[in-house]
PDB file of C-alpha atoms in Angstrom:
ATOM      1  CA  MET H   6     -70.435  25.384  28.259  1.00 43.00           C
ATOM      2  CA  THR H   7     -69.248  27.267  24.963  1.00 62.00           C
ATOM      3  CA  ASP H   8     -70.267  30.719  23.761  1.00 84.00           C
ATOM      4  CA  VAL H   9     -73.081  29.345  21.493  1.00 92.00           C
ATOM      5  CA  VAL H  10     -76.775  29.842  22.047  1.00 92.00           C
ATOM      6  CA  VAL H  11     -79.195  27.593  20.176  1.00 93.00           C
ATOM      7  CA  GLU H  12     -82.623  29.385  20.271  1.00 94.00           C
ATOM      8  CA  ARG H  13     -85.791  27.895  18.934  1.00 95.00           C
ATOM      9  CA  LEU H  14     -87.607  30.569  17.235  1.00 95.00           C
ATOM     10  CA  GLY H  15     -90.557  28.700  16.022  1.00 90.00           C
ATOM     11  CA  PHE H  16     -92.481  28.637  12.845  1.00 92.00           C
ATOM     12  CA  ALA H  17     -93.263  31.688  10.577  1.00 91.00           C
ATOM     13  CA  PRO H  18     -95.204  32.468   7.623  1.00 91.00           C
ATOM     14  CA  LEU H  19     -92.754  31.327   4.902  1.00 94.00           C
ATOM     15  CA  GLN H  20     -93.508  30.713   1.303  1.00 94.00           C
ATOM     16  CA  LEU H  21     -91.369  29.102  -1.391  1.00 95.00           C
ATOM     17  CA  LEU H  22     -91.573  30.943  -4.595  1.00 95.00           C
ATOM     18  CA  ASP H  23     -90.592  29.433  -7.870  1.00 95.00           C
ATOM     19  CA  LEU H  24     -90.208  31.864 -10.781  1.00 93.00           C
ATOM     20  CA  TRP H  25     -89.435  30.959 -14.312  1.00 90.00           C
ATOM     21  CA  GLY H  26     -90.630  34.064 -16.139  1.00 86.00           C
ATOM     22  CA  ASP H  27     -90.055  37.721 -15.759  1.00 85.00           C
ATOM     23  CA  PRO H  28     -89.092  38.753 -12.185  1.00 89.00           C
ATOM     24  CA  GLY H  29     -90.164  42.529 -12.802  1.00 88.00           C
ATOM     25  CA  GLY H  30     -93.659  42.402 -11.214  1.00 89.00           C
ATOM     26  CA  VAL H  31     -92.430  40.516  -8.229  1.00 91.00           C
ATOM     27  CA  GLN H  32     -89.454  42.928  -7.817  1.00 91.00           C
ATOM     28  CA  GLN H  33     -91.880  45.923  -8.040  1.00 91.00           C
ATOM     29  CA  VAL H  34     -93.940  44.339  -5.107  1.00 89.00           C
ATOM     30  CA  LEU H  35     -91.050  43.581  -3.128  1.00 89.00           C
ATOM     31  CA  GLY H  36     -89.438  47.012  -3.701  1.00 90.00           C
ATOM     32  CA  HIS H  37     -86.034  45.539  -4.419  1.00 91.00           C
ATOM     33  CA  ALA H  38     -84.396  43.198  -6.869  1.00 93.00           C
ATOM     34  CA  LEU H  39     -84.541  39.430  -6.175  1.00 94.00           C
ATOM     35  CA  PRO H  40     -81.306  38.457  -4.428  1.00 96.00           C
ATOM     36  CA  PRO H  41     -78.817  36.520  -6.464  1.00 95.00           C
ATOM     37  CA  VAL H  42     -77.905  32.879  -5.683  1.00 93.00           C
ATOM     38  CA  GLY H  43     -76.424  32.392  -2.143  1.00 95.00           C
ATOM     39  CA  ARG H  44     -77.642  35.753  -0.863  1.00 97.00           C
ATOM     40  CA  ALA H  45     -80.641  37.239   0.955  1.00 97.00           C
ATOM     41  CA  GLU H  46     -82.173  40.604   1.097  1.00 95.00           C
ATOM     42  CA  GLY H  47     -84.850  41.594   3.640  1.00 92.00           C
ATOM     43  CA  GLY H  48     -87.128  38.554   4.221  1.00 93.00           C
ATOM     44  CA  VAL H  49     -86.009  37.040   0.848  1.00 96.00           C
ATOM     45  CA  LEU H  50     -83.574  34.178   0.630  1.00 97.00           C
ATOM     46  CA  ARG H  51     -82.317  32.880  -2.687  1.00 96.00           C
ATOM     47  CA  THR H  52     -82.431  28.993  -2.403  1.00 94.00           C
ATOM     48  CA  GLY H  53     -82.022  27.868  -6.050  1.00 93.00           C
ATOM     49  CA  PRO H  54     -81.487  29.038  -9.628  1.00 93.00           C
ATOM     50  CA  THR H  55     -85.324  29.898  -9.793  1.00 94.00           C
ATOM     51  CA  SER H  56     -86.236  29.620  -6.223  1.00 95.00           C
ATOM     52  CA  TRP H  57     -86.692  31.818  -3.288  1.00 96.00           C
ATOM     53  CA  LEU H  58     -87.715  31.503   0.519  1.00 96.00           C
ATOM     54  CA  ILE H  59     -89.983  34.441   1.507  1.00 94.00           C
ATOM     55  CA  GLU H  60     -90.913  35.215   4.982  1.00 92.00           C
ATOM     56  CA  GLY H  61     -93.897  37.201   5.615  1.00 86.00           C
ATOM     57  CA  GLU H  62     -97.139  38.251   3.795  1.00 83.00           C
ATOM     58  CA  VAL H  63     -97.253  37.414   0.146  1.00 85.00           C
ATOM     59  CA  SER H  64    -100.740  37.923  -1.154  1.00 85.00           C
ATOM     60  CA  ALA H  65     -99.681  40.856  -3.347  1.00 86.00           C
ATOM     61  CA  LEU H  66     -96.987  38.616  -4.848  1.00 88.00           C
ATOM     62  CA  LYS H  67     -99.594  36.094  -6.001  1.00 85.00           C
ATOM     63  CA  ALA H  68    -100.937  38.563  -8.589  1.00 85.00           C
ATOM     64  CA  ALA H  69     -97.504  39.492  -9.630  1.00 87.00           C
ATOM     65  CA  ILE H  70     -96.327  36.152 -10.596  1.00 89.00           C
ATOM     66  CA  SER H  71     -99.118  36.028 -13.226  1.00 78.00           C
ATOM     67  CA  GLY H  72     -98.481  32.476 -14.595  1.00 82.00           C
ATOM     68  CA  ASP H  73     -94.692  33.040 -14.716  1.00 86.00           C
ATOM     69  CA  GLY H  74     -94.314  31.059 -11.397  1.00 91.00           C
ATOM     70  CA  ALA H  75     -95.888  29.557  -8.318  1.00 92.00           C
ATOM     71  CA  ILE H  76     -95.767  30.174  -4.546  1.00 93.00           C
ATOM     72  CA  ALA H  77     -96.431  27.764  -1.711  1.00 92.00           C
ATOM     73  CA  ALA H  78     -96.747  27.986   1.957  1.00 92.00           C
ATOM     74  CA  VAL H  79     -93.936  26.050   3.599  1.00 93.00           C
ATOM     75  CA  GLY H  80     -93.985  27.689   7.003  1.00 88.00           C
ATOM     76  CA  GLY H  81     -95.384  24.869   8.972  1.00 90.00           C
ATOM     77  CA  GLY H  82     -92.455  22.631   7.566  1.00 94.00           C
ATOM     78  CA  LEU H  83     -89.679  24.726   8.578  1.00 95.00           C
ATOM     79  CA  LEU H  84     -88.487  25.470  12.202  1.00 95.00           C
ATOM     80  CA  ARG H  85     -86.595  28.633  12.496  1.00 96.00           C
ATOM     81  CA  VAL H  86     -83.447  28.382  14.921  1.00 97.00           C
ATOM     82  CA  ARG H  87     -81.018  31.238  15.629  1.00 97.00           C
ATOM     83  CA  LEU H  88     -77.430  30.123  16.477  1.00 96.00           C
ATOM     84  CA  SER H  89     -75.490  33.031  18.173  1.00 96.00           C
ATOM     85  CA  GLY H  90     -72.522  33.683  20.120  1.00 95.00           C
ATOM     86  CA  PRO H  91     -68.788  33.813  18.932  1.00 93.00           C
ATOM     87  CA  ASN H  92     -68.669  30.071  18.247  1.00 93.00           C
ATOM     88  CA  TRP H  93     -71.661  29.628  16.169  1.00 94.00           C
ATOM     89  CA  ARG H  94     -69.587  28.873  13.148  1.00 94.00           C
ATOM     90  CA  SER H  95     -67.616  26.141  15.015  1.00 92.00           C
ATOM     91  CA  LEU H  96     -70.811  24.521  16.020  1.00 93.00           C
ATOM     92  CA  LEU H  97     -71.905  24.233  12.477  1.00 94.00           C
ATOM     93  CA  MET H  98     -68.587  22.678  11.554  1.00 92.00           C
ATOM     94  CA  GLU H  99     -69.696  19.780  13.680  1.00 89.00           C
ATOM     95  CA  GLY H 100     -71.476  17.392  11.409  1.00 86.00           C
ATOM     96  CA  GLY H 101     -71.482  19.914   8.623  1.00 88.00           C
ATOM     97  CA  LEU H 102     -70.435  19.581   5.096  1.00 86.00           C
ATOM     98  CA  PHE H 103     -69.807  23.383   4.303  1.00 92.00           C
ATOM     99  CA  ASP H 104     -66.816  25.714   5.331  1.00 92.00           C
ATOM    100  CA  PHE H 105     -69.000  27.903   7.820  1.00 94.00           C
ATOM    101  CA  GLU H 106     -65.587  29.393   9.095  1.00 92.00           C
ATOM    102  CA  SER H 107     -64.835  30.939   5.537  1.00 93.00           C
ATOM    103  CA  PRO H 108     -64.624  34.809   5.803  1.00 92.00           C
ATOM    104  CA  ALA H 109     -66.604  34.801   2.447  1.00 95.00           C
ATOM    105  CA  PHE H 110     -69.586  33.371   4.373  1.00 96.00           C
ATOM    106  CA  THR H 111     -70.701  36.769   5.697  1.00 96.00           C
ATOM    107  CA  THR H 112     -73.885  38.651   6.474  1.00 97.00           C
ATOM    108  CA  ASP H 113     -76.821  37.793   4.222  1.00 98.00           C
ATOM    109  CA  CYS H 114     -75.120  34.884   2.659  1.00 97.00           C
ATOM    110  CA  VAL H 115     -77.401  31.846   2.292  1.00 97.00           C
ATOM    111  CA  VAL H 116     -76.519  28.115   1.868  1.00 96.00           C
ATOM    112  CA  ILE H 117     -78.525  24.992   1.728  1.00 95.00           C
ATOM    113  CA  THR H 118     -76.285  22.190   3.113  1.00 94.00           C
ATOM    114  CA  VAL H 119     -76.515  18.792   5.113  1.00 94.00           C
ATOM    115  CA  ILE H 120     -75.684  18.816   8.751  1.00 93.00           C
ATOM    116  CA  ASP H 121     -75.830  15.804  10.566  1.00 89.00           C
ATOM    117  CA  HIS H 122     -77.807  14.077   7.786  1.00 89.00           C
ATOM    118  CA  VAL H 123     -80.399  16.887   7.621  1.00 93.00           C
ATOM    119  CA  SER H 124     -80.820  19.535   4.851  1.00 94.00           C
ATOM    120  CA  VAL H 125     -80.639  22.790   6.398  1.00 96.00           C
ATOM    121  CA  THR H 126     -81.095  26.374   5.042  1.00 96.00           C
ATOM    122  CA  LEU H 127     -78.712  28.889   6.633  1.00 97.00           C
ATOM    123  CA  ARG H 128     -78.606  32.637   6.567  1.00 98.00           C
ATOM    124  CA  VAL H 129     -75.911  34.637   8.291  1.00 98.00           C
ATOM    125  CA  GLU H 130     -77.545  37.518  10.163  1.00 97.00           C
ATOM    126  CA  GLY H 131     -74.307  39.021  11.238  1.00 96.00           C
ATOM    127  CA  PRO H 132     -70.994  38.336  12.703  1.00 95.00           C
ATOM    128  CA  ASP H 133     -72.362  36.507  15.778  1.00 95.00           C
ATOM    129  CA  SER H 134     -75.447  34.906  14.490  1.00 97.00           C
ATOM    130  CA  CYS H 135     -76.943  32.657  11.960  1.00 97.00           C
ATOM    131  CA  LEU H 136     -80.558  31.723  11.099  1.00 97.00           C
ATOM    132  CA  ALA H 137     -81.225  28.189  10.413  1.00 97.00           C
ATOM    133  CA  TYR H 138     -84.474  26.791   8.674  1.00 97.00           C
ATOM    134  CA  VAL H 139     -84.738  23.175   9.796  1.00 96.00           C
ATOM    135  CA  PRO H 140     -87.228  20.595   8.396  1.00 96.00           C
ATOM    136  CA  ALA H 141     -89.956  20.139  11.370  1.00 95.00           C
ATOM    137  CA  SER H 142     -89.654  16.443  10.916  1.00 95.00           C
ATOM    138  CA  HIS H 143     -85.961  16.359  11.935  1.00 94.00           C
ATOM    139  CA  ALA H 144     -85.712  19.485  14.234  1.00 95.00           C
ATOM    140  CA  ALA H 145     -85.854  17.684  17.623  1.00 94.00           C
ATOM    141  CA  ASP H 146     -82.943  15.497  16.611  1.00 94.00           C
ATOM    142  CA  LEU H 147     -80.860  18.394  15.053  1.00 95.00           C
ATOM    143  CA  LEU H 148     -81.532  20.582  17.928  1.00 93.00           C
ATOM    144  CA  HIS H 149     -80.286  17.890  20.246  1.00 93.00           C
ATOM    145  CA  PHE H 150     -77.205  17.239  18.210  1.00 93.00           C
ATOM    146  CA  TRP H 151     -76.379  21.035  18.290  1.00 93.00           C
ATOM    147  CA  GLN H 152     -77.000  21.150  22.101  1.00 89.00           C
ATOM    148  CA  ILE H 153     -74.684  18.188  22.703  1.00 89.00           C
ATOM    149  CA  SER H 154     -72.035  19.528  20.206  1.00 89.00           C
ATOM    150  CA  ALA H 155     -72.219  23.092  21.790  1.00 86.00           C
ATOM    151  CA  GLY H 156     -71.263  21.532  25.071  1.00 83.00           C
ATOM    152  CA  GLY H 157     -68.310  19.693  23.676  1.00 73.00           C
ATOM    153  CA  LEU H 158     -66.780  22.645  21.736  1.00 66.00           C
ATOM    154  CA  PRO H 159     -63.361  23.885  22.836  1.00 64.00           C
ATOM    155  CA  GLN H 160     -63.550  27.203  24.627  1.00 57.00           C
TER     156      GLN H 160
END
């Protein structure tokens, strides 16, 4: 067995924010600037040029958007999974299309990539863990793939 733990965290209150106007009101509600592409801050992950995945309560954000964007609940569609241990990066290289072992892929980096034919959003939590947002419809298969792959990784 390798030093990788695949931990199913379950579903969380997640919203997808698309913002095509002035971000000032949203940033004021959040208390910080929206993170740039490929980065996360607090419970906010930048997932595209005008899109962010937000974990937590967003009722105050709805008023701040004010016709300059849209927000939609997606929490039931994405299962959160934590990959942890010294070999989590090697596990993601199995079936992945991104260089997870790059030193530039560090804490609070975010990437959306394909792993074993599934589009997955990943956020580096720290040197020994990564949070994956996996589509619920593919979660069982991807978790099984990770568990099988983790058992076959070199020590």
